[in-house]
CSV table of N, CA and C in Angstrom, one decimal:
chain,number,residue,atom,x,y,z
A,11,UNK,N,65.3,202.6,-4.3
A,11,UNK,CA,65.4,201.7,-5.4
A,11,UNK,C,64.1,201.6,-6.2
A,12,UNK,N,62.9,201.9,-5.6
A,12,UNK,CA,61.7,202.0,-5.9
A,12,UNK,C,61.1,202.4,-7.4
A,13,UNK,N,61.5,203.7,-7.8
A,13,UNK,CA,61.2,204.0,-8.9
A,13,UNK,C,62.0,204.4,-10.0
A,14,UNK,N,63.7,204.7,-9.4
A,14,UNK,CA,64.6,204.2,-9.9
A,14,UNK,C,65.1,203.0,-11.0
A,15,UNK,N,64.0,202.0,-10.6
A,15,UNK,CA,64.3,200.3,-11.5
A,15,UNK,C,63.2,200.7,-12.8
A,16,UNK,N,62.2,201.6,-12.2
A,16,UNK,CA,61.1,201.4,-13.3
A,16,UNK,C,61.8,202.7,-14.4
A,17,UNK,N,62.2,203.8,-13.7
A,17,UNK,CA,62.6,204.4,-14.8
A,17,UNK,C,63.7,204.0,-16.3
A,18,UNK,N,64.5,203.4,-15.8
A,18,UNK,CA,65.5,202.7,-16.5
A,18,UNK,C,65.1,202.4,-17.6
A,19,UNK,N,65.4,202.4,-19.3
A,19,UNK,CA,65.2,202.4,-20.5
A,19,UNK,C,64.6,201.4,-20.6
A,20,UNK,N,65.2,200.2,-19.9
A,20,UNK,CA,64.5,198.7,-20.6
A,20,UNK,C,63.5,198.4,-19.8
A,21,UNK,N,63.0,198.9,-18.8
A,21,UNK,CA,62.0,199.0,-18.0
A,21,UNK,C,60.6,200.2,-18.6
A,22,UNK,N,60.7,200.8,-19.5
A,22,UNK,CA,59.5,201.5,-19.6
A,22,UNK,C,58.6,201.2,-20.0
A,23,UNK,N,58.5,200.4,-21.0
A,23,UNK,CA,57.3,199.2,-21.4
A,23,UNK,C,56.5,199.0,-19.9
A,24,UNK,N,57.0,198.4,-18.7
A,24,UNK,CA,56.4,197.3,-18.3
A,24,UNK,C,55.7,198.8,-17.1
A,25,UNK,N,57.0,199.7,-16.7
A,25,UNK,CA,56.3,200.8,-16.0
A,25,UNK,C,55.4,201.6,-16.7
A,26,UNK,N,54.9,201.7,-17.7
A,26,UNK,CA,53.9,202.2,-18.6
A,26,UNK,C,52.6,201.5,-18.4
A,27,UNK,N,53.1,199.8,-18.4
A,27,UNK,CA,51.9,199.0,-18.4
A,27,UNK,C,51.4,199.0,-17.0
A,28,UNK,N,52.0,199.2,-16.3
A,28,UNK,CA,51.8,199.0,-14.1
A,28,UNK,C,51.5,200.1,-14.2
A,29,UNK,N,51.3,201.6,-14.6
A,29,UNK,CA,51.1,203.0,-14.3
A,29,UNK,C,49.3,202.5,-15.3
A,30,UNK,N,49.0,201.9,-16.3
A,30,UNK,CA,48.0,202.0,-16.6
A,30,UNK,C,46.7,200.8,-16.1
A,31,UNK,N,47.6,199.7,-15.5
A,31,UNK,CA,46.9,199.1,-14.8
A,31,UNK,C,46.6,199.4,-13.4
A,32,UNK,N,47.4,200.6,-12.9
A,32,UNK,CA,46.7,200.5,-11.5
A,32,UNK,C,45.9,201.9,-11.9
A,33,UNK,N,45.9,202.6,-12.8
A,33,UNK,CA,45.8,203.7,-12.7
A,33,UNK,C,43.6,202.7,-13.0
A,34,UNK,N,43.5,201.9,-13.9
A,34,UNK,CA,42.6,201.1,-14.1
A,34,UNK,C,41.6,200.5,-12.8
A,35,UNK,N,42.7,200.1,-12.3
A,35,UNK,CA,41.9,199.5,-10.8
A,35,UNK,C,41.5,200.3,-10.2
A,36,UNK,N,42.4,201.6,-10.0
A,36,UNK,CA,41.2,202.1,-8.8
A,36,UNK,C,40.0,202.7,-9.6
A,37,UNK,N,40.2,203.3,-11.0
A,37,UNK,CA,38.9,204.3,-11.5
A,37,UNK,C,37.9,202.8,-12.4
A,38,UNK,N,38.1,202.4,-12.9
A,38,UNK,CA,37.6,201.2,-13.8
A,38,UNK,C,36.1,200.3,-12.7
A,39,UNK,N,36.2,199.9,-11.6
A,39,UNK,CA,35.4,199.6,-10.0
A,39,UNK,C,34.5,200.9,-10.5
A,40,UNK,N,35.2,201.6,-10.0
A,40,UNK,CA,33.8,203.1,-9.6
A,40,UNK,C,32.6,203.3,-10.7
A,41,UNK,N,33.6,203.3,-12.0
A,41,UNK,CA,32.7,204.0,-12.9
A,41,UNK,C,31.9,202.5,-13.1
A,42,UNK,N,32.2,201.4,-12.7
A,42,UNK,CA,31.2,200.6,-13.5
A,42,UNK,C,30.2,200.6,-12.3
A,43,UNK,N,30.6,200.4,-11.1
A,43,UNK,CA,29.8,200.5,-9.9
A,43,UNK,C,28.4,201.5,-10.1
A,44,UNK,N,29.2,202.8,-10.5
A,44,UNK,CA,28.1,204.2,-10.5
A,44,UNK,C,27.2,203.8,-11.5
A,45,UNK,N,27.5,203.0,-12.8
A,45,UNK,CA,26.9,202.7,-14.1
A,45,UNK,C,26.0,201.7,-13.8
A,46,UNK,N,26.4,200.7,-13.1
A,46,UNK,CA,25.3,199.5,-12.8
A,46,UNK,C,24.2,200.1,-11.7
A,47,UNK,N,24.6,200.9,-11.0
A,47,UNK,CA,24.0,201.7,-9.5
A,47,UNK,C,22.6,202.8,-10.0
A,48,UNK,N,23.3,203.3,-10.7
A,48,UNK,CA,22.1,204.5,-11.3
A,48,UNK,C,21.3,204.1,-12.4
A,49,UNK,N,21.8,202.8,-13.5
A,49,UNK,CA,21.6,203.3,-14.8
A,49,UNK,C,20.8,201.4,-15.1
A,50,UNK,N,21.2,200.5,-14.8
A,50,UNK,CA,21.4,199.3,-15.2
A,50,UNK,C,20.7,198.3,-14.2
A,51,UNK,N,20.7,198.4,-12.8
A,51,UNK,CA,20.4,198.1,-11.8
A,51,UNK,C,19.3,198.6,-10.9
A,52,UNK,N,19.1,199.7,-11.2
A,52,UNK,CA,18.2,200.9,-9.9
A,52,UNK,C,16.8,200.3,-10.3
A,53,UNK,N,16.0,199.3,-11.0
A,53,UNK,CA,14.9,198.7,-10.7
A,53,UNK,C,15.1,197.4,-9.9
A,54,UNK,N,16.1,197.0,-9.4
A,54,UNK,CA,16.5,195.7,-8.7
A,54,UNK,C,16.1,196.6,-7.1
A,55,UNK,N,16.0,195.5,-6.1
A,55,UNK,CA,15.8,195.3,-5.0
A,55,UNK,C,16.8,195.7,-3.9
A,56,UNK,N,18.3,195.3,-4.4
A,56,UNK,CA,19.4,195.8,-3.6
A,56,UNK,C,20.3,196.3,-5.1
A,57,UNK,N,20.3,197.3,-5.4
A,57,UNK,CA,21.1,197.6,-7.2
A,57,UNK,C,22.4,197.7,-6.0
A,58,UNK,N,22.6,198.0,-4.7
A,58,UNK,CA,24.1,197.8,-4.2
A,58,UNK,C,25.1,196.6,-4.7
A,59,UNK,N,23.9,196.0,-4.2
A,59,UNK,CA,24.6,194.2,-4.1
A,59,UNK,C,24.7,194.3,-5.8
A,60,UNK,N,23.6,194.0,-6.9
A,60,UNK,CA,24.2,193.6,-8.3
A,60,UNK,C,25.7,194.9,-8.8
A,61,UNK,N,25.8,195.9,-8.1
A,61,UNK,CA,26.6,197.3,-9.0
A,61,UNK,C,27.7,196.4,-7.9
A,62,UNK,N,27.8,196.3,-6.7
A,62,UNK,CA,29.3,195.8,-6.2
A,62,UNK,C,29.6,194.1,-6.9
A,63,UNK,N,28.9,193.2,-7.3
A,63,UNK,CA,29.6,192.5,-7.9
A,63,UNK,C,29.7,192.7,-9.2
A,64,UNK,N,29.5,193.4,-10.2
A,64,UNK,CA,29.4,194.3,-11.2
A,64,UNK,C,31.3,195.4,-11.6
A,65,UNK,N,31.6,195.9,-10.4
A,65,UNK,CA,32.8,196.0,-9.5
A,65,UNK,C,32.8,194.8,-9.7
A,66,UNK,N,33.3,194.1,-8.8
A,66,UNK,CA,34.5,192.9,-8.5
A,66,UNK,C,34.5,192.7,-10.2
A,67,UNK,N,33.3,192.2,-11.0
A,67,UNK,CA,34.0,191.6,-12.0
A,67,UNK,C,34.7,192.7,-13.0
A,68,UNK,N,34.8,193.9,-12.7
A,68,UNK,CA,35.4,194.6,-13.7
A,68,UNK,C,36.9,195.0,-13.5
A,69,UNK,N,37.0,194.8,-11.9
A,69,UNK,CA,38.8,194.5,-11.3
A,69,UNK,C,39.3,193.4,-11.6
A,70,UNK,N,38.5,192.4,-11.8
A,70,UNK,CA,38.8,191.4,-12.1
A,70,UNK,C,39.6,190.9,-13.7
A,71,UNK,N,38.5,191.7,-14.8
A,71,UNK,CA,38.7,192.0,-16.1
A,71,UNK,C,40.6,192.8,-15.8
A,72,UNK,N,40.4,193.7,-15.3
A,72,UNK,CA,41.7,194.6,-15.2
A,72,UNK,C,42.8,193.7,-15.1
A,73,UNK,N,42.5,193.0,-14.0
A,73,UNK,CA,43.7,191.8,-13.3
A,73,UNK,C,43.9,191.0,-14.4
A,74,UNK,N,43.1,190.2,-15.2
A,74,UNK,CA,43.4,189.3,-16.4
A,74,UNK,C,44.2,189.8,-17.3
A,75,UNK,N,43.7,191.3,-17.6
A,75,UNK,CA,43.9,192.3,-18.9
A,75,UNK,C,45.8,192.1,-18.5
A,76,UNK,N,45.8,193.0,-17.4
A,76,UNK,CA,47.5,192.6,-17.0
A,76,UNK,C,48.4,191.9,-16.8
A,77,UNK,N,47.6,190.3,-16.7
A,77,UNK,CA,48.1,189.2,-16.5
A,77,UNK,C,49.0,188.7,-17.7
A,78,UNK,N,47.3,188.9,-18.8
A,78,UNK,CA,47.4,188.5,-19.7
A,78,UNK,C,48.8,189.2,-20.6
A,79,UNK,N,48.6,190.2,-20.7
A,79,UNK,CA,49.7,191.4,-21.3
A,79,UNK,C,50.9,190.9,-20.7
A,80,UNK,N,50.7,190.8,-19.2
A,80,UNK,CA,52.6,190.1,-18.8
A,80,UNK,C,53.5,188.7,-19.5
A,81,UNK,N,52.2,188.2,-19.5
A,81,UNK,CA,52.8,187.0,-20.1
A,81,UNK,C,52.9,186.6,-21.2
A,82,UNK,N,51.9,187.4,-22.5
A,82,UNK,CA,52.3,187.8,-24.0
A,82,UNK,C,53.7,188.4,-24.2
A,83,UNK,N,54.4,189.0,-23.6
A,83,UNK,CA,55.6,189.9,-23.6
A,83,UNK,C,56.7,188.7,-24.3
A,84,UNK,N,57.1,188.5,-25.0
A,84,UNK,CA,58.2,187.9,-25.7
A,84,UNK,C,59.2,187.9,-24.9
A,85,UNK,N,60.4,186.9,-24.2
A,85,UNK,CA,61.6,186.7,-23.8
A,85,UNK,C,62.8,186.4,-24.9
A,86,UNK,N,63.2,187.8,-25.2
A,86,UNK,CA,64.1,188.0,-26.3
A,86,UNK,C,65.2,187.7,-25.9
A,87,UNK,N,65.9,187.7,-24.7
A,87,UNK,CA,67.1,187.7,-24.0
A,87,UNK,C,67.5,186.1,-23.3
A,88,UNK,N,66.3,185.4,-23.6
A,88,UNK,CA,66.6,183.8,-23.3
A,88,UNK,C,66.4,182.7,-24.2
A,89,UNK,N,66.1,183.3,-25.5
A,89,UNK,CA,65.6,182.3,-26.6
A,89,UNK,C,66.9,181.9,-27.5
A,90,UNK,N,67.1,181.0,-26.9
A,90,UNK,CA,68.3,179.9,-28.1
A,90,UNK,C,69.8,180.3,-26.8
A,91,UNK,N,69.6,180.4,-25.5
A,91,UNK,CA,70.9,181.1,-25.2
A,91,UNK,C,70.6,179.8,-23.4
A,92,UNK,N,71.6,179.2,-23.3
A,92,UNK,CA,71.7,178.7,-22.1
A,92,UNK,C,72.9,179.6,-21.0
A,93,UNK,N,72.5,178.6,-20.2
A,93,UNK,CA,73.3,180.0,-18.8
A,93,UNK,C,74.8,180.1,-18.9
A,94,UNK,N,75.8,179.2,-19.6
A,94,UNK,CA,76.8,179.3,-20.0
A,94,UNK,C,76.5,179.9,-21.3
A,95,UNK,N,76.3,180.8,-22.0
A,95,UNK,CA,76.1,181.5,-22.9
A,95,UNK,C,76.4,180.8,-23.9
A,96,UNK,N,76.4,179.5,-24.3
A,96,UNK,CA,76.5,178.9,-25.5
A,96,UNK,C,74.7,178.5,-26.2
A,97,UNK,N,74.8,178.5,-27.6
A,97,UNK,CA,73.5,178.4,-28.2
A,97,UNK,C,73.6,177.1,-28.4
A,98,UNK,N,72.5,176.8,-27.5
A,98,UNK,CA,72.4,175.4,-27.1
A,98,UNK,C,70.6,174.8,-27.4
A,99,UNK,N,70.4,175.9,-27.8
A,99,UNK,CA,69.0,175.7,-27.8
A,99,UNK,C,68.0,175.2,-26.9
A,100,UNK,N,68.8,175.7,-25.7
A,100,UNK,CA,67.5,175.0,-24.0
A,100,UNK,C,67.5,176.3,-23.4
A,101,UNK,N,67.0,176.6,-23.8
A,101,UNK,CA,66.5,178.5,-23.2
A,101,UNK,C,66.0,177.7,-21.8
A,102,UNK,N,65.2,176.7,-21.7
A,102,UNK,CA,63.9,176.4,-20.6
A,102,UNK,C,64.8,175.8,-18.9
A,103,UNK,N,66.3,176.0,-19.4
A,103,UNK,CA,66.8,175.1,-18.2
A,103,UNK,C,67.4,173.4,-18.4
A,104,UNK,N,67.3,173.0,-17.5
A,104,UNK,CA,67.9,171.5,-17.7
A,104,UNK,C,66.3,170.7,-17.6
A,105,UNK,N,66.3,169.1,-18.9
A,105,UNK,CA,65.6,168.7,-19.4
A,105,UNK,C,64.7,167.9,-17.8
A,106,UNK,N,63.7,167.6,-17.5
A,106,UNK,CA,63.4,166.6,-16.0
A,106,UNK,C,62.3,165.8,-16.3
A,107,UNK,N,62.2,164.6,-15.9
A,107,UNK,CA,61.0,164.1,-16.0
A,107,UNK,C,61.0,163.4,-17.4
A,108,UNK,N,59.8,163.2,-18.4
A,108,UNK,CA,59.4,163.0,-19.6
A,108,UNK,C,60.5,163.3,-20.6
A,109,UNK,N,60.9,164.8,-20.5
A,109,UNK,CA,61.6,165.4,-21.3
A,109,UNK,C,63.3,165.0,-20.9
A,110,UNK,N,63.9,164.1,-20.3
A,110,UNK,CA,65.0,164.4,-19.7
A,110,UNK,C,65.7,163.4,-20.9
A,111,UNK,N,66.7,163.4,-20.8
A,111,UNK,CA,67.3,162.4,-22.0
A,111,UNK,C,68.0,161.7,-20.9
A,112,UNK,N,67.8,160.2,-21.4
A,112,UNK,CA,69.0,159.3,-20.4
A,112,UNK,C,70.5,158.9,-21.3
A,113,UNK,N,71.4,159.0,-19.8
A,113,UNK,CA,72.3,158.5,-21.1
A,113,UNK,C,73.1,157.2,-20.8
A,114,UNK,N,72.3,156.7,-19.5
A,114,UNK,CA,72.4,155.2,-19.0
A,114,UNK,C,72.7,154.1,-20.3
């Protein structure tokens, strides 16, 4: 089922964006690691210690970058359509709380 779901037409966007985010994680760490290690850091005392958190924040950067991109993604397929397929204009579900309408 694995790579079957990602090949699928309406899936290529998102398997595009998973193939360049992981492809990110593992090489994106190293080079900045090697970059703070030799180039940026190597008069510091432990350049290990500043080049590995140097890493973490650049996996980090990665993880937002994808986060971020997941969640910009527009929901074309729920906007103006409730789960009875009438245009009801509550894409979000049933109203609760604040938002709920009484009809007491």
């Amino acid at each position: 089922m694995g790579f079957k779901v990602l090949l699928q037409e309406q899936n290529k966007d998102v398997a595009r964006k998973l193939g360049i985010a992981t492809g990110l994680m593992f090489t994106f760490p190293f080079i900045v690691y090697y970059l703070c290690f030799f180039f940026l850091f190597a008069h510091k005392e432990e350049p290990s210690a500043w080049s590995g958190f140097a890493a973490v924040g650049a996996a980090n950067v990665v993880v937002f970058g994808y986060v971020y991109s997941a969640f910009s993604e527009p929901d074309d397929d729920l906007i103006g359509v409730s789960r009875d397929g009438e245009n009801d204009n509550d894409a979000s579900g049933p109203r609760v709380g604040a938002f709920k309408q009484r009809t007491d």
